[in-house]
Amino acid sequence: MDKFYKIPESVLVVIYTDELDVLLIERAGVPGFWQSVTGSKDMLGEPLRETARREVSEETGIIVADNAVDAVDAGTLANAVGSDCLTDWQLSNVYEIYPLWRHRYAPGITHNTEHVFGLRVPRGIAVTLAPEEHVALRWLPYRAAADHCFSPSNAEAILQLPRHF
């Protein structure tokens, strides 16, 4: 059986409201590891924007829809936003992969390139966590959210929220 390795190129999606409250989710199996939505490309050719849309949907149940028809087809408008709400912040970070997760990557891979996106959502949007990935969520003002992140690159991205708002 072939082993499939993660691609060392990922997205970080800061989900926020007009009030600059930020959604943080706690990783399953790692208590106290609060973060924004993150995830790697599924295929080398997958566009980063699609990676961001997919990861947001998988981890939070929030649908980034091309239009209202797509949102209705996805099931509900209570958890959908338009694609114009997802923005590429044109930021990327290269960081060393935590040893805890390095086994997911091909031998010799030690660093990941992370591309930052923002997703503006309405206050009160329905969030449904993927229990195998995350066990809790909280909305915090952006500075407090940055203080709660275990990842320095995630904290820095959140602190840049006002300049991308």
PDB file of C-alpha atoms in Angstrom:
ATOM      1  CA  MET A   1       0.000   0.000   0.000  1.00  0.00           C
ATOM      2  CA  ASP A   2       1.344   3.412  -0.972  1.00  0.00           C
ATOM      3  CA  LYS A   3       1.624   6.033   1.726  1.00  0.00           C
ATOM      4  CA  PHE A   4       0.249   9.428   0.790  1.00  0.00           C
ATOM      5  CA  TYR A   5       2.121  12.379   2.237  1.00  0.00           C
ATOM      6  CA  LYS A   6       0.833  15.858   2.899  1.00  0.00           C
ATOM      7  CA  ILE A   7       1.913  18.547   0.488  1.00  0.00           C
ATOM      8  CA  PRO A   8       4.060  21.127   2.326  1.00  0.00           C
ATOM      9  CA  GLU A   9       2.000  24.037   1.021  1.00  0.00           C
ATOM     10  CA  SER A  10      -1.019  25.149   3.016  1.00  0.00           C
ATOM     11  CA  VAL A  11      -3.500  27.896   3.760  1.00  0.00           C
ATOM     12  CA  LEU A  12      -4.295  29.777   6.936  1.00  0.00           C
ATOM     13  CA  VAL A  13      -7.772  31.340   6.889  1.00  0.00           C
ATOM     14  CA  VAL A  14      -8.567  34.015   9.466  1.00  0.00           C
ATOM     15  CA  ILE A  15     -12.367  34.016   9.864  1.00  0.00           C
ATOM     16  CA  TYR A  16     -13.663  37.315  11.230  1.00  0.00           C
ATOM     17  CA  THR A  17     -16.727  39.530  11.633  1.00  0.00           C
ATOM     18  CA  ASP A  18     -17.256  43.213  10.866  1.00  0.00           C
ATOM     19  CA  GLU A  19     -16.663  43.834  14.590  1.00  0.00           C
ATOM     20  CA  LEU A  20     -13.156  42.291  14.186  1.00  0.00           C
ATOM     21  CA  ASP A  21     -14.024  39.247  16.270  1.00  0.00           C
ATOM     22  CA  VAL A  22     -12.033  36.205  15.144  1.00  0.00           C
ATOM     23  CA  LEU A  23     -13.025  32.551  15.192  1.00  0.00           C
ATOM     24  CA  LEU A  24     -10.531  30.259  16.914  1.00  0.00           C
ATOM     25  CA  ILE A  25     -10.839  26.478  16.985  1.00  0.00           C
ATOM     26  CA  GLU A  26      -9.088  24.080  19.354  1.00  0.00           C
ATOM     27  CA  ARG A  27      -7.270  21.104  17.831  1.00  0.00           C
ATOM     28  CA  ALA A  28      -8.475  17.659  18.787  1.00  0.00           C
ATOM     29  CA  GLY A  29      -5.892  15.670  20.699  1.00  0.00           C
ATOM     30  CA  VAL A  30      -3.803  18.726  21.549  1.00  0.00           C
ATOM     31  CA  PRO A  31      -5.538  20.625  24.362  1.00  0.00           C
ATOM     32  CA  GLY A  32      -4.826  24.340  24.361  1.00  0.00           C
ATOM     33  CA  PHE A  33      -3.776  24.495  20.685  1.00  0.00           C
ATOM     34  CA  TRP A  34      -6.092  27.251  19.437  1.00  0.00           C
ATOM     35  CA  GLN A  35      -5.846  28.295  15.810  1.00  0.00           C
ATOM     36  CA  SER A  36      -7.575  29.616  12.733  1.00  0.00           C
ATOM     37  CA  VAL A  37      -8.565  27.266   9.913  1.00  0.00           C
ATOM     38  CA  THR A  38      -5.502  25.654   8.358  1.00  0.00           C
ATOM     39  CA  GLY A  39      -4.921  22.930   5.839  1.00  0.00           C
ATOM     40  CA  SER A  40      -2.728  21.638   3.076  1.00  0.00           C
ATOM     41  CA  LYS A  41      -3.405  21.339  -0.608  1.00  0.00           C
ATOM     42  CA  ASP A  42      -4.989  18.003  -1.552  1.00  0.00           C
ATOM     43  CA  MET A  43      -3.231  17.973  -4.937  1.00  0.00           C
ATOM     44  CA  LEU A  44      -0.231  19.851  -6.268  1.00  0.00           C
ATOM     45  CA  GLY A  45      -2.387  21.665  -8.860  1.00  0.00           C
ATOM     46  CA  GLU A  46      -5.153  22.656  -6.447  1.00  0.00           C
ATOM     47  CA  PRO A  47      -5.501  26.459  -6.491  1.00  0.00           C
ATOM     48  CA  LEU A  48      -4.867  28.019  -3.079  1.00  0.00           C
ATOM     49  CA  ARG A  49      -8.271  29.721  -3.114  1.00  0.00           C
ATOM     50  CA  GLU A  50      -9.922  26.317  -3.547  1.00  0.00           C
ATOM     51  CA  THR A  51      -7.807  24.906  -0.730  1.00  0.00           C
ATOM     52  CA  ALA A  52      -9.047  27.738   1.486  1.00  0.00           C
ATOM     53  CA  ARG A  53     -12.698  27.163   0.525  1.00  0.00           C
ATOM     54  CA  ARG A  54     -12.410  23.416   1.084  1.00  0.00           C
ATOM     55  CA  GLU A  55     -10.665  23.700   4.441  1.00  0.00           C
ATOM     56  CA  VAL A  56     -13.167  26.275   5.734  1.00  0.00           C
ATOM     57  CA  SER A  57     -16.024  23.966   4.766  1.00  0.00           C
ATOM     58  CA  GLU A  58     -14.399  20.833   6.215  1.00  0.00           C
ATOM     59  CA  GLU A  59     -13.355  22.406   9.513  1.00  0.00           C
ATOM     60  CA  THR A  60     -16.239  24.798  10.235  1.00  0.00           C
ATOM     61  CA  GLY A  61     -19.137  23.869   7.969  1.00  0.00           C
ATOM     62  CA  ILE A  62     -19.099  27.416   6.559  1.00  0.00           C
ATOM     63  CA  ILE A  63     -19.705  27.372   2.808  1.00  0.00           C
ATOM     64  CA  VAL A  64     -17.972  29.928   0.590  1.00  0.00           C
ATOM     65  CA  ALA A  65     -20.482  29.941  -2.262  1.00  0.00           C
ATOM     66  CA  ASP A  66     -20.080  31.415  -5.721  1.00  0.00           C
ATOM     67  CA  ASN A  67     -23.690  32.598  -5.556  1.00  0.00           C
ATOM     68  CA  ALA A  68     -26.966  32.200  -3.647  1.00  0.00           C
ATOM     69  CA  VAL A  69     -27.974  29.159  -5.720  1.00  0.00           C
ATOM     70  CA  ASP A  70     -24.793  27.371  -4.650  1.00  0.00           C
ATOM     71  CA  ALA A  71     -25.524  28.298  -1.036  1.00  0.00           C
ATOM     72  CA  VAL A  72     -29.026  26.837  -1.251  1.00  0.00           C
ATOM     73  CA  ASP A  73     -27.646  23.717  -2.946  1.00  0.00           C
ATOM     74  CA  ALA A  74     -25.153  23.406  -0.076  1.00  0.00           C
ATOM     75  CA  GLY A  75     -28.088  23.160   2.303  1.00  0.00           C
ATOM     76  CA  THR A  76     -28.639  26.437   4.065  1.00  0.00           C
ATOM     77  CA  LEU A  77     -27.962  30.120   3.911  1.00  0.00           C
ATOM     78  CA  ALA A  78     -27.294  30.123   7.686  1.00  0.00           C
ATOM     79  CA  ASN A  79     -23.762  28.883   7.126  1.00  0.00           C
ATOM     80  CA  ALA A  80     -22.940  30.374   3.717  1.00  0.00           C
ATOM     81  CA  VAL A  81     -21.140  33.495   2.534  1.00  0.00           C
ATOM     82  CA  GLY A  82     -20.346  34.770  -0.943  1.00  0.00           C
ATOM     83  CA  SER A  83     -17.001  34.129  -2.551  1.00  0.00           C
ATOM     84  CA  ASP A  84     -16.259  37.875  -2.437  1.00  0.00           C
ATOM     85  CA  CYS A  85     -15.924  37.492   1.363  1.00  0.00           C
ATOM     86  CA  LEU A  86     -12.815  35.308   0.916  1.00  0.00           C
ATOM     87  CA  THR A  87      -9.714  37.399   0.227  1.00  0.00           C
ATOM     88  CA  ASP A  88      -6.126  36.442  -0.451  1.00  0.00           C
ATOM     89  CA  TRP A  89      -4.018  38.643   1.807  1.00  0.00           C
ATOM     90  CA  GLN A  90      -0.956  38.099  -0.421  1.00  0.00           C
ATOM     91  CA  LEU A  91       1.054  36.969   2.597  1.00  0.00           C
ATOM     92  CA  SER A  92       2.986  33.767   2.981  1.00  0.00           C
ATOM     93  CA  ASN A  93       5.021  32.304   5.787  1.00  0.00           C
ATOM     94  CA  VAL A  94       7.614  29.570   5.692  1.00  0.00           C
ATOM     95  CA  TYR A  95       7.898  27.752   8.969  1.00  0.00           C
ATOM     96  CA  GLU A  96       9.388  24.606  10.396  1.00  0.00           C
ATOM     97  CA  ILE A  97       6.835  21.828  10.707  1.00  0.00           C
ATOM     98  CA  TYR A  98       6.301  20.874  14.357  1.00  0.00           C
ATOM     99  CA  PRO A  99       7.960  17.485  15.052  1.00  0.00           C
ATOM    100  CA  LEU A 100       4.582  16.243  16.316  1.00  0.00           C
ATOM    101  CA  TRP A 101       3.192  16.421  12.735  1.00  0.00           C
ATOM    102  CA  ARG A 102       6.318  15.818  10.637  1.00  0.00           C
ATOM    103  CA  HIS A 103       5.480  12.139  10.050  1.00  0.00           C
ATOM    104  CA  ARG A 104       2.606  13.280   7.797  1.00  0.00           C
ATOM    105  CA  TYR A 105       5.112  14.627   5.247  1.00  0.00           C
ATOM    106  CA  ALA A 106       7.580  12.835   2.982  1.00  0.00           C
ATOM    107  CA  PRO A 107      10.931  11.987   4.555  1.00  0.00           C
ATOM    108  CA  GLY A 108      13.230  14.991   4.653  1.00  0.00           C
ATOM    109  CA  ILE A 109      10.422  17.575   4.510  1.00  0.00           C
ATOM    110  CA  THR A 110      10.875  19.947   7.454  1.00  0.00           C
ATOM    111  CA  HIS A 111       9.268  23.206   6.299  1.00  0.00           C
ATOM    112  CA  ASN A 112       5.861  24.309   5.037  1.00  0.00           C
ATOM    113  CA  THR A 113       4.779  27.370   3.064  1.00  0.00           C
ATOM    114  CA  GLU A 114       1.545  28.817   4.410  1.00  0.00           C
ATOM    115  CA  HIS A 115      -0.594  31.293   2.433  1.00  0.00           C
ATOM    116  CA  VAL A 116      -2.867  33.641   4.387  1.00  0.00           C
ATOM    117  CA  PHE A 117      -6.509  34.357   3.528  1.00  0.00           C
ATOM    118  CA  GLY A 118      -9.234  36.245   5.344  1.00  0.00           C
ATOM    119  CA  LEU A 119     -12.912  35.316   5.413  1.00  0.00           C
ATOM    120  CA  ARG A 120     -15.445  37.941   6.520  1.00  0.00           C
ATOM    121  CA  VAL A 121     -18.613  36.372   7.922  1.00  0.00           C
ATOM    122  CA  PRO A 122     -21.739  37.772   9.574  1.00  0.00           C
ATOM    123  CA  ARG A 123     -21.966  37.724  13.355  1.00  0.00           C
ATOM    124  CA  GLY A 124     -23.837  34.587  14.430  1.00  0.00           C
ATOM    125  CA  ILE A 125     -22.990  32.463  11.389  1.00  0.00           C
ATOM    126  CA  ALA A 126     -23.552  28.763  12.050  1.00  0.00           C
ATOM    127  CA  VAL A 127     -20.295  26.913  12.765  1.00  0.00           C
ATOM    128  CA  THR A 128     -20.114  23.125  12.864  1.00  0.00           C
ATOM    129  CA  LEU A 129     -16.737  21.697  13.821  1.00  0.00           C
ATOM    130  CA  ALA A 130     -15.260  18.512  12.383  1.00  0.00           C
ATOM    131  CA  PRO A 131     -14.893  16.556  15.668  1.00  0.00           C
ATOM    132  CA  GLU A 132     -11.923  14.528  14.433  1.00  0.00           C
ATOM    133  CA  GLU A 133     -10.030  17.791  13.902  1.00  0.00           C
ATOM    134  CA  HIS A 134     -11.377  20.316  16.433  1.00  0.00           C
ATOM    135  CA  VAL A 135     -13.201  20.072  19.745  1.00  0.00           C
ATOM    136  CA  ALA A 136     -14.119  23.643  20.692  1.00  0.00           C
ATOM    137  CA  LEU A 137     -14.563  27.091  19.224  1.00  0.00           C
ATOM    138  CA  ARG A 138     -14.572  30.638  20.493  1.00  0.00           C
ATOM    139  CA  TRP A 139     -15.021  34.099  19.038  1.00  0.00           C
ATOM    140  CA  LEU A 140     -12.612  36.676  20.450  1.00  0.00           C
ATOM    141  CA  PRO A 141     -11.687  40.281  19.668  1.00  0.00           C
ATOM    142  CA  TYR A 142      -8.769  40.103  17.264  1.00  0.00           C
ATOM    143  CA  ARG A 143      -6.022  41.074  19.751  1.00  0.00           C
ATOM    144  CA  ALA A 144      -7.232  38.518  22.311  1.00  0.00           C
ATOM    145  CA  ALA A 145      -7.490  35.915  19.535  1.00  0.00           C
ATOM    146  CA  ALA A 146      -3.867  36.541  18.563  1.00  0.00           C
ATOM    147  CA  ASP A 147      -2.846  36.062  22.203  1.00  0.00           C
ATOM    148  CA  HIS A 148      -4.597  32.667  22.296  1.00  0.00           C
ATOM    149  CA  CYS A 149      -2.958  31.180  19.171  1.00  0.00           C
ATOM    150  CA  PHE A 150      -0.263  28.573  19.657  1.00  0.00           C
ATOM    151  CA  SER A 151       1.241  29.400  16.254  1.00  0.00           C
ATOM    152  CA  PRO A 152       3.272  32.617  15.938  1.00  0.00           C
ATOM    153  CA  SER A 153       2.429  32.944  12.230  1.00  0.00           C
ATOM    154  CA  ASN A 154      -1.294  32.605  13.021  1.00  0.00           C
ATOM    155  CA  ALA A 155      -1.039  35.258  15.742  1.00  0.00           C
ATOM    156  CA  GLU A 156       0.784  37.619  13.374  1.00  0.00           C
ATOM    157  CA  ALA A 157      -1.821  37.122  10.653  1.00  0.00           C
ATOM    158  CA  ILE A 158      -4.628  37.946  13.088  1.00  0.00           C
ATOM    159  CA  LEU A 159      -2.843  41.105  14.223  1.00  0.00           C
ATOM    160  CA  GLN A 160      -2.762  42.238  10.587  1.00  0.00           C
ATOM    161  CA  LEU A 161      -6.556  41.956  10.304  1.00  0.00           C
ATOM    162  CA  PRO A 162      -7.284  45.721  10.571  1.00  0.00           C
ATOM    163  CA  ARG A 163      -5.091  46.470   7.552  1.00  0.00           C
ATOM    164  CA  HIS A 164      -6.994  43.899   5.437  1.00  0.00           C
ATOM    165  CA  PHE A 165     -10.460  44.808   6.692  1.00  0.00           C
TER     166      PHE A 165
END
